[in-house]
Short mmCIF file of C-alpha atoms in Angstrom, two decimals:
data_model
loop_
_atom_site.label_atom_id
_atom_site.label_comp_id
_atom_site.label_asym_id
_atom_site.label_seq_id
_atom_site.Cartn_x
_atom_site.Cartn_y
_atom_site.Cartn_z
CA UNK A 1 344.33 104.91 64.24
CA UNK A 2 347.98 104.12 63.59
CA UNK A 3 347.05 100.56 62.70
CA UNK A 4 344.15 101.53 60.45
CA UNK A 5 345.77 103.99 58.07
CA UNK A 6 345.87 101.42 55.26
CA UNK A 7 342.13 100.83 55.49
CA UNK A 8 341.48 104.55 55.02
CA UNK A 9 343.99 104.57 52.18
CA UNK A 10 342.16 101.63 50.54
CA UNK A 11 338.78 103.37 50.76
CA UNK A 12 340.16 106.64 49.39
CA UNK A 13 341.94 104.89 46.51
CA UNK A 14 338.84 102.90 45.51
CA UNK A 15 336.64 105.97 45.73
CA UNK A 16 339.13 107.91 43.62
CA UNK A 17 339.43 105.14 41.03
CA UNK A 18 335.65 104.82 40.66
CA UNK A 19 335.11 108.58 40.23
CA UNK A 20 338.18 109.15 38.08
CA UNK A 21 337.58 105.93 36.16
CA UNK A 22 334.19 107.11 34.94
CA UNK A 23 334.98 110.80 34.47
CA UNK A 24 338.57 111.15 33.25
CA UNK A 25 339.58 111.34 29.62
CA UNK A 26 340.39 107.98 28.03
CA UNK A 27 342.06 107.34 24.66
CA UNK A 28 339.57 106.59 21.88
CA UNK A 29 340.57 103.26 20.41
CA UNK A 30 338.74 101.26 17.76
CA UNK A 31 336.53 98.41 19.10
CA UNK A 32 337.25 99.30 22.73
CA UNK A 33 335.82 102.87 22.80
CA UNK A 34 334.47 103.77 26.23
CA UNK A 35 334.59 100.16 27.42
CA UNK A 36 338.32 100.65 28.05
CA UNK A 37 337.25 102.05 31.42
CA UNK A 38 336.57 98.48 32.48
CA UNK A 39 340.36 98.10 32.69
CA UNK A 40 340.18 99.91 36.04
CA UNK A 41 337.83 97.26 37.44
CA UNK A 42 338.51 94.02 35.57
CA UNK A 43 342.31 93.82 35.88
CA UNK A 44 342.58 94.79 39.60
CA UNK A 45 340.21 91.89 40.45
CA UNK A 46 342.72 89.38 39.06
CA UNK A 47 345.67 91.07 40.73
CA UNK A 48 343.82 90.98 44.04
CA UNK A 49 342.93 87.31 43.58
CA UNK A 50 346.56 86.36 42.87
CA UNK A 51 347.83 88.34 45.87
CA UNK A 52 345.25 86.69 48.16
CA UNK A 53 346.16 83.20 46.91
CA UNK A 54 349.83 84.00 47.37
CA UNK A 55 349.26 85.07 50.99
CA UNK A 56 347.23 81.89 51.48
CA UNK A 57 350.08 79.69 50.22
CA UNK A 58 352.57 81.50 52.46
CA UNK A 59 350.36 80.82 55.48
CA UNK A 60 349.83 77.19 54.42
CA UNK A 61 353.60 76.72 54.39
CA UNK A 62 353.79 78.46 57.76
CA UNK A 63 351.10 76.12 59.08
CA UNK A 64 353.01 73.04 57.93
CA UNK A 65 356.11 74.16 59.79
CA UNK A 66 354.41 75.54 62.92
CA UNK A 67 351.13 73.64 63.34
CA UNK A 68 349.51 76.86 64.58
CA UNK A 69 345.75 76.78 63.99
CA UNK A 70 345.65 80.55 63.31
CA UNK A 71 347.84 80.18 60.24
CA UNK A 72 345.39 77.65 58.80
CA UNK A 73 342.48 80.03 59.44
CA UNK A 74 344.27 82.85 57.63
CA UNK A 75 345.03 80.54 54.68
CA UNK A 76 341.42 79.43 54.28
CA UNK A 77 339.94 82.91 54.61
CA UNK A 78 342.37 84.25 52.01
CA UNK A 79 341.18 81.52 49.62
CA UNK A 80 337.51 82.23 50.40
CA UNK A 81 337.98 85.91 49.62
CA UNK A 82 340.17 85.12 46.60
CA UNK A 83 337.42 83.00 45.05
CA UNK A 84 334.98 85.94 45.33
CA UNK A 85 337.46 88.19 43.54
CA UNK A 86 338.00 85.47 40.94
CA UNK A 87 334.26 85.41 40.22
CA UNK A 88 334.15 89.21 40.06
CA UNK A 89 337.04 89.09 37.58
CA UNK A 90 335.18 86.55 35.45
CA UNK A 91 331.94 88.56 35.51
CA UNK A 92 333.57 91.92 34.66
CA UNK A 93 335.54 90.15 31.94
CA UNK A 94 332.43 88.52 30.49
CA UNK A 95 330.59 91.84 30.33
CA UNK A 96 333.59 93.41 28.62
CA UNK A 97 334.03 90.51 26.21
CA UNK A 98 330.36 90.64 25.27
CA UNK A 99 330.77 94.19 23.95
CA UNK A 100 334.24 93.98 22.41
CA UNK A 101 334.73 90.37 21.28
CA UNK A 102 331.10 89.60 20.49
CA UNK A 103 330.30 86.90 23.04
CA UNK A 104 330.61 86.53 26.81
CA UNK A 105 332.80 83.41 26.55
CA UNK A 106 335.04 83.48 23.47
CA UNK A 107 337.34 80.48 23.29
CA UNK A 108 340.33 82.23 24.77
CA UNK A 109 343.11 80.43 26.70
CA UNK A 110 343.25 83.04 29.44
CA UNK A 111 339.51 82.73 30.14
CA UNK A 112 339.71 78.96 30.29
CA UNK A 113 342.77 79.10 32.53
CA UNK A 114 341.06 81.50 34.91
CA UNK A 115 338.02 79.23 35.09
CA UNK A 116 340.21 76.20 35.82
CA UNK A 117 342.12 78.08 38.53
CA UNK A 118 338.80 78.92 40.16
CA UNK A 119 337.82 75.23 40.00
CA UNK A 120 341.10 74.34 41.69
CA UNK A 121 340.37 76.52 44.70
CA UNK A 122 336.77 75.34 44.88
CA UNK A 123 338.18 71.80 45.06
CA UNK A 124 340.26 73.03 48.02
CA UNK A 125 337.05 74.12 49.77
CA UNK A 126 335.37 70.76 49.00
CA UNK A 127 338.42 68.93 50.35
CA UNK A 128 338.16 70.88 53.60
CA UNK A 129 334.48 70.05 53.84
CA UNK A 130 335.16 66.33 53.55
CA UNK A 131 337.08 66.09 56.83
CA UNK A 132 335.84 66.72 60.34
CA UNK A 133 338.95 66.43 62.44
CA UNK A 134 340.44 69.93 62.61
CA UNK A 135 344.16 69.21 62.68
CA UNK A 136 343.96 66.62 59.92
CA UNK A 137 341.83 68.95 57.80
CA UNK A 138 344.25 71.81 58.28
CA UNK A 139 347.29 69.73 57.41
CA UNK A 140 345.90 67.95 54.36
CA UNK A 141 344.32 71.05 52.85
CA UNK A 142 347.57 72.96 53.41
CA UNK A 143 349.40 70.27 51.45
CA UNK A 144 346.90 70.53 48.58
CA UNK A 145 347.12 74.32 48.61
CA UNK A 146 350.91 74.28 48.29
CA UNK A 147 350.73 71.55 45.63
CA UNK A 148 348.17 73.37 43.47
CA UNK A 149 349.76 76.81 43.56
CA UNK A 150 352.72 76.23 41.18
CA UNK A 151 350.38 74.55 38.70
CA UNK A 152 348.06 77.56 38.90
CA UNK A 153 350.98 79.87 38.12
CA UNK A 154 351.78 77.80 35.02
CA UNK A 155 348.13 77.88 34.05
CA UNK A 156 347.74 81.65 34.37
CA UNK A 157 351.11 82.94 33.23
CA UNK A 158 352.83 80.42 30.96
CA UNK A 159 350.19 78.51 28.98
CA UNK A 160 348.28 81.57 27.67
CA UNK A 161 351.55 82.97 26.35
CA UNK A 162 352.17 79.85 24.26
CA UNK A 163 348.97 80.14 22.24
CA UNK A 164 347.08 82.88 20.48
CA UNK A 165 344.91 84.90 22.77
CA UNK A 166 342.64 87.87 22.49
CA UNK A 167 344.13 89.32 25.66
CA UNK A 168 346.99 91.78 25.34
CA UNK A 169 350.40 90.43 26.29
CA UNK A 170 349.71 86.90 25.00
CA UNK A 171 350.50 84.95 21.86
CA UNK A 172 352.87 87.65 20.66
CA UNK A 173 350.44 90.49 21.30
CA UNK A 174 352.16 93.33 23.07
CA UNK A 175 351.07 94.07 26.64
CA UNK A 176 348.82 96.95 27.51
CA UNK A 177 351.79 98.94 28.74
CA UNK A 178 353.58 99.23 25.47
CA UNK A 179 351.03 100.95 23.30
CA UNK A 180 347.72 101.98 24.67
CA UNK A 181 347.93 102.40 28.41
CA UNK A 182 348.83 106.07 28.27
CA UNK A 183 350.07 108.06 31.24
CA UNK A 184 346.60 109.47 31.92
CA UNK A 185 345.23 105.94 32.41
CA UNK A 186 348.13 104.92 34.63
CA UNK A 187 347.12 107.67 37.06
CA UNK A 188 343.86 105.80 37.66
CA UNK A 189 344.94 102.21 37.02
CA UNK A 190 347.75 101.88 39.58
CA UNK A 191 345.79 103.43 42.48
CA UNK A 192 342.87 101.14 41.57
CA UNK A 193 345.11 98.05 41.73
CA UNK A 194 346.58 99.02 45.10
CA UNK A 195 343.15 99.98 46.47
CA UNK A 196 341.48 96.71 45.48
CA UNK A 197 344.36 94.61 46.83
CA UNK A 198 344.12 96.41 50.17
CA UNK A 199 340.32 95.99 50.22
CA UNK A 200 340.73 92.25 49.52
CA UNK A 201 343.21 91.83 52.36
CA UNK A 202 340.92 93.85 54.62
CA UNK A 203 337.89 91.65 53.86
CA UNK A 204 339.91 88.47 54.43
CA UNK A 205 341.30 89.93 57.65
CA UNK A 206 337.81 90.67 58.95
CA UNK A 207 336.60 87.19 58.06
CA UNK A 208 339.60 85.70 59.85
CA UNK A 209 338.93 87.71 62.99
CA UNK A 210 335.26 86.72 62.97
CA UNK A 211 336.26 83.06 62.76
CA UNK A 212 338.69 83.55 65.62
CA UNK A 213 335.93 85.00 67.82
CA UNK A 214 333.58 82.15 66.88
CA UNK A 215 336.17 79.57 67.88
CA UNK A 216 337.10 81.23 71.16
CA UNK A 217 333.55 81.79 72.38
CA UNK B 1 369.94 52.12 53.96
CA UNK B 2 370.44 54.82 51.38
CA UNK B 3 367.50 56.33 49.53
CA UNK B 4 368.44 54.43 46.38
CA UNK B 5 368.47 51.06 48.14
CA UNK B 6 365.17 51.82 49.87
CA UNK B 7 363.52 52.80 46.59
CA UNK B 8 364.82 49.64 44.93
CA UNK B 9 363.56 47.37 47.67
CA UNK B 10 360.16 49.08 47.80
CA UNK B 11 359.83 48.99 44.03
CA UNK B 12 360.57 45.28 44.06
CA UNK B 13 357.89 44.81 46.71
CA UNK B 14 355.32 46.78 44.67
CA UNK B 15 355.95 44.70 41.57
CA UNK B 16 355.84 41.39 43.45
CA UNK B 17 352.61 42.40 45.19
CA UNK B 18 351.05 43.45 41.92
CA UNK B 19 352.13 40.26 40.21
CA UNK B 20 350.79 38.02 42.97
CA UNK B 21 347.30 39.47 42.89
CA UNK B 22 347.03 40.22 39.24
CA UNK B 23 343.42 41.17 39.56
CA UNK B 24 344.15 44.90 39.96
CA UNK B 25 346.37 44.95 36.90
CA UNK B 26 344.00 42.84 34.83
CA UNK B 27 341.08 44.92 36.03
CA UNK B 28 342.60 48.17 34.86
CA UNK B 29 343.68 46.66 31.52
CA UNK B 30 340.19 45.32 30.96
CA UNK B 31 338.80 48.72 31.95
CA UNK B 32 340.76 50.53 29.26
CA UNK B 33 340.01 47.93 26.58
CA UNK B 34 336.29 47.96 27.25
CA UNK B 35 336.23 51.77 27.32
CA UNK B 36 337.86 51.83 23.90
CA UNK B 37 335.36 49.30 22.63
CA UNK B 38 332.44 51.32 23.97
CA UNK B 39 333.88 54.38 22.20
CA UNK B 40 334.29 52.36 19.01
CA UNK B 41 330.69 51.18 19.09
CA UNK B 42 329.39 54.70 19.71
CA UNK B 43 331.64 56.64 17.30
CA UNK B 44 332.45 54.12 14.49
CA UNK B 45 334.67 56.53 12.53
CA UNK B 46 336.65 59.46 13.89
CA UNK B 47 338.22 62.60 12.50
CA UNK B 48 341.91 63.14 13.20
CA UNK B 49 341.42 65.84 15.87
CA UNK B 50 338.77 63.82 17.68
CA UNK B 51 340.92 60.69 17.46
CA UNK B 52 343.71 62.38 19.38
CA UNK B 53 341.48 64.07 21.97
CA UNK B 54 339.49 60.89 22.63
CA UNK B 55 342.66 58.89 23.19
CA UNK B 56 343.83 61.29 25.89
CA UNK B 57 340.43 61.44 27.55
CA UNK B 58 340.34 57.63 27.76
CA UNK B 59 343.87 57.70 29.16
CA UNK B 60 342.91 60.35 31.71
CA UNK B 61 340.09 58.28 33.19
CA UNK B 62 341.98 55.00 33.05
CA UNK B 63 345.00 56.61 34.75
CA UNK B 64 342.90 58.09 37.55
CA UNK B 65 341.41 54.67 38.17
CA UNK B 66 344.80 52.99 38.09
CA UNK B 67 346.51 55.43 40.45
CA UNK B 68 343.69 55.93 42.98
CA UNK B 69 344.29 52.53 44.51
CA UNK B 70 347.99 53.14 45.18
CA UNK B 71 347.37 54.42 48.69
CA UNK B 72 343.87 53.18 49.35
CA UNK B 73 344.60 49.47 48.88
CA UNK B 74 347.19 49.25 51.66
CA UNK B 75 345.94 48.62 55.17
CA UNK B 76 346.81 51.07 57.93
CA UNK B 77 348.89 48.49 59.71
CA UNK B 78 351.04 47.75 56.69
CA UNK B 79 351.53 51.45 55.97
CA UNK B 80 352.66 51.97 59.54
CA UNK B 81 355.17 49.18 59.05
CA UNK B 82 356.60 50.76 55.89
CA UNK B 83 356.88 54.08 57.62
CA UNK B 84 359.02 52.62 60.36
CA UNK B 85 361.47 51.02 57.94
CA UNK B 86 361.66 53.54 55.08
CA UNK B 87 361.83 57.31 54.68
CA UNK B 88 358.85 59.27 53.38
CA UNK B 89 360.77 60.38 50.31
CA UNK B 90 361.56 56.78 49.40
CA UNK B 91 357.90 55.82 49.66
CA UNK B 92 356.53 58.62 47.49
CA UNK B 93 359.36 58.24 44.96
CA UNK B 94 358.68 54.50 44.71
CA UNK B 95 354.99 55.08 44.18
CA UNK B 96 355.68 57.67 41.47
CA UNK B 97 358.18 55.44 39.63
CA UNK B 98 355.90 52.42 39.90
CA UNK B 99 352.93 54.42 38.61
CA UNK B 100 355.00 55.73 35.69
CA UNK B 101 355.70 52.14 34.62
CA UNK B 102 352.12 51.04 35.20
CA UNK B 103 350.64 53.94 33.24
CA UNK B 104 353.17 53.52 30.44
CA UNK B 105 352.21 49.87 30.09
CA UNK B 106 348.56 50.87 30.15
CA UNK B 107 349.08 53.62 27.56
CA UNK B 108 351.01 51.43 25.14
CA UNK B 109 348.40 48.70 25.33
CA UNK B 110 345.60 51.23 24.95
CA UNK B 111 347.33 52.87 21.99
CA UNK B 112 347.81 49.49 20.30
CA UNK B 113 344.18 48.46 20.72
CA UNK B 114 342.93 51.96 19.91
CA UNK B 115 344.96 51.91 16.69
CA UNK B 116 343.36 48.61 15.67
CA UNK B 117 339.73 49.67 16.04
CA UNK B 118 340.17 53.27 14.89
CA UNK B 119 342.69 53.29 12.06
CA UNK B 120 344.38 56.64 11.87
CA UNK B 121 347.70 57.51 10.23
CA UNK B 122 350.24 59.04 12.62
CA UNK B 123 352.82 61.17 10.84
CA UNK B 124 355.63 60.82 13.36
CA UNK B 125 355.19 57.65 15.48
CA UNK B 126 358.40 58.19 17.47
CA UNK B 127 357.29 61.63 18.63
CA UNK B 128 353.82 60.26 19.43
CA UNK B 129 355.43 57.61 21.59
CA UNK B 130 357.45 60.32 23.33
CA UNK B 131 354.17 62.13 24.02
CA UNK B 132 352.80 58.91 25.53
CA UNK B 133 355.91 58.55 27.74
CA UNK B 134 355.64 62.17 28.88
CA UNK B 135 351.93 61.63 29.46
CA UNK B 136 352.58 58.62 31.71
CA UNK B 137 355.14 60.59 33.70
CA UNK B 138 352.81 63.59 34.05
CA UNK B 139 349.77 61.56 35.08
CA UNK B 140 351.81 59.51 37.56
CA UNK B 141 353.54 62.48 39.18
CA UNK B 142 350.35 64.51 39.62
CA UNK B 143 347.97 61.70 40.60
CA UNK B 144 350.28 59.99 43.12
CA UNK B 145 350.37 62.83 45.64
CA UNK B 146 346.70 63.64 45.08
CA UNK B 147 345.72 60.01 45.65
CA UNK B 148 347.54 60.13 48.97
CA UNK B 149 345.68 63.35 49.85
CA UNK B 150 342.35 61.82 48.81
CA UNK B 151 343.01 58.59 50.70
CA UNK B 152 343.09 60.57 53.97
CA UNK B 153 339.56 61.89 53.45
CA UNK B 154 336.30 60.03 53.36
CA UNK B 155 334.66 59.43 49.96
CA UNK B 156 338.09 59.33 48.37
CA UNK B 157 337.22 58.27 44.82
CA UNK B 158 334.94 61.25 44.17
CA UNK B 159 337.45 63.57 45.81
CA UNK B 160 340.24 62.15 43.65
CA UNK B 161 338.53 63.36 40.46
CA UNK B 162 337.64 66.78 41.89
CA UNK B 163 341.15 67.42 43.18
CA UNK B 164 343.09 66.10 40.21
CA UNK B 165 341.18 67.44 37.20
CA UNK B 166 342.05 71.12 37.65
CA UNK B 167 345.68 70.24 38.33
CA UNK B 168 346.06 67.91 35.35
CA UNK B 169 344.30 70.13 32.77
CA UNK B 170 347.35 72.31 31.96
CA UNK B 171 349.44 69.19 31.40
CA UNK B 172 346.68 67.59 29.35
CA UNK B 173 346.42 70.65 27.09
CA UNK B 174 350.17 70.49 26.41
CA UNK B 175 350.06 66.72 25.81
CA UNK B 176 347.19 67.02 23.34
CA UNK B 177 349.05 69.75 21.50
CA UNK B 178 352.29 67.78 21.41
CA UNK B 179 350.63 64.60 20.17
CA UNK B 180 348.66 66.59 17.59
CA UNK B 181 351.98 67.91 16.26
CA UNK B 182 353.26 64.33 16.13
CA UNK B 183 350.13 63.17 14.34
CA UNK B 184 350.40 65.86 11.70
CA UNK B 185 354.07 64.96 11.27
CA UNK B 186 355.22 68.53 11.85
CA UNK B 187 358.89 69.38 12.08
CA UNK B 188 360.17 68.29 15.49
CA UNK B 189 361.66 71.68 16.25
CA UNK B 190 358.13 73.06 16.49
CA UNK B 191 357.37 70.80 19.48
CA UNK B 192 360.45 71.59 21.61
CA UNK B 193 358.55 74.28 23.47
CA UNK B 194 355.83 71.89 24.65
CA UNK B 195 358.34 69.19 25.61
CA UNK B 196 360.39 71.66 27.65
CA UNK B 197 357.37 73.06 29.50
CA UNK B 198 356.05 69.54 30.21
CA UNK B 199 359.39 68.43 31.63
CA UNK B 200 359.64 71.61 33.71
CA UNK B 201 356.15 71.16 35.19
CA UNK B 202 356.90 67.53 36.00
CA UNK B 203 360.12 68.49 37.71
CA UNK B 204 358.26 71.06 39.83
CA UNK B 205 355.44 68.64 40.68
CA UNK B 206 357.82 65.83 41.72
CA UNK B 207 359.94 68.20 43.81
CA UNK B 208 356.87 69.60 45.55
CA UNK B 209 355.61 66.02 46.15
CA UNK B 210 358.91 65.04 47.78
CA UNK B 211 358.75 68.11 50.01
CA UNK B 212 355.10 67.72 50.98
CA UNK B 213 354.67 63.98 51.43
CA UNK B 214 356.48 63.83 54.81
CA UNK B 215 353.70 66.06 56.22
CA UNK B 216 351.00 63.78 54.84
CA UNK B 217 352.00 60.41 56.20
CA UNK B 218 352.82 61.45 59.75
CA UNK B 219 349.30 61.03 60.99
#
């Protein structure tokens, strides 16, 4: 029970954000209208993905210094779960874009960057598949993971800011915070972010433990 | 031996080896020239934007082909020998420096031939050349470590493309933007941003390569 409090917290927060996200008052803005509620689902997916990839890189570095097989397993399961959240982020974003920007894939730097980042981690999975020997696979994929991460950060956080983008916070557009994320929305948005991050870590954790059982039996 | 002496000796060895069996060098030069000619025969005339993009796409594929062999061509025995006499940092640094020169040579030759078949006025040739230099450095720094990763796995040439494309795309976007600015002859101050970000990414990539390569070769 003492160990599991964060899982209960995650479930409560998600449940709260879904109910409150659909029922609470939201500001009426032109173009966005009710679709602004997607903020509670679309943005947390990306935050979760980044957190999972970050944990994965930390464990890849740990693997390189320790050579402990468990660290490699954690790194790969974090990436596996992160890719799922990346796809969910793309899908929720495409639905949103279809209603507000007129097409599911407008030529927007942030969309393209997100797609490329997803490709990068799928390449990581392919690289793992191409080697049979466990230690070699763990070491080489850890090296690629550490190598790709800084480039992904540039891709997601620096490049979109240098060009015009439809997303808030890019190309001179102010971020959501400064004008339209009012305090009412914050009450739902922040719990949603924390809840989804915890759920992501939980899923990855379960996958890791399943793998551990498979290996030991 | 200090790192500097090691790098110098290894660089000398790379150049001598390349010069003795010129077939790799000639092969890659012929590759880029025939690619340009194929493009010429299929496009005939090009608009300015397409001209720039096509040049970088040709360079991307030629560079991947040129760099892939840097770890694959050496036999296991010879690699083992290098590893006993030189440090890992010296080896990766040598490969990166050598690939920068190789790709620069390739790019200049490609640009010359490309300019002959597709005539296109470039507003600021000096800045365009700077873009080519930065492009050679970027391609070399990214592809060198990835080619050493790919060489460890089976089916390395397919893996090389899969692993390197997502990593090179951000750099390629910046390069295309920078060279487009040079082509339009815009004020140089408007390109400082791109140059700074490109240099910063290269610095990060080379540092990470130096840190990671020791884990790769001990195998």
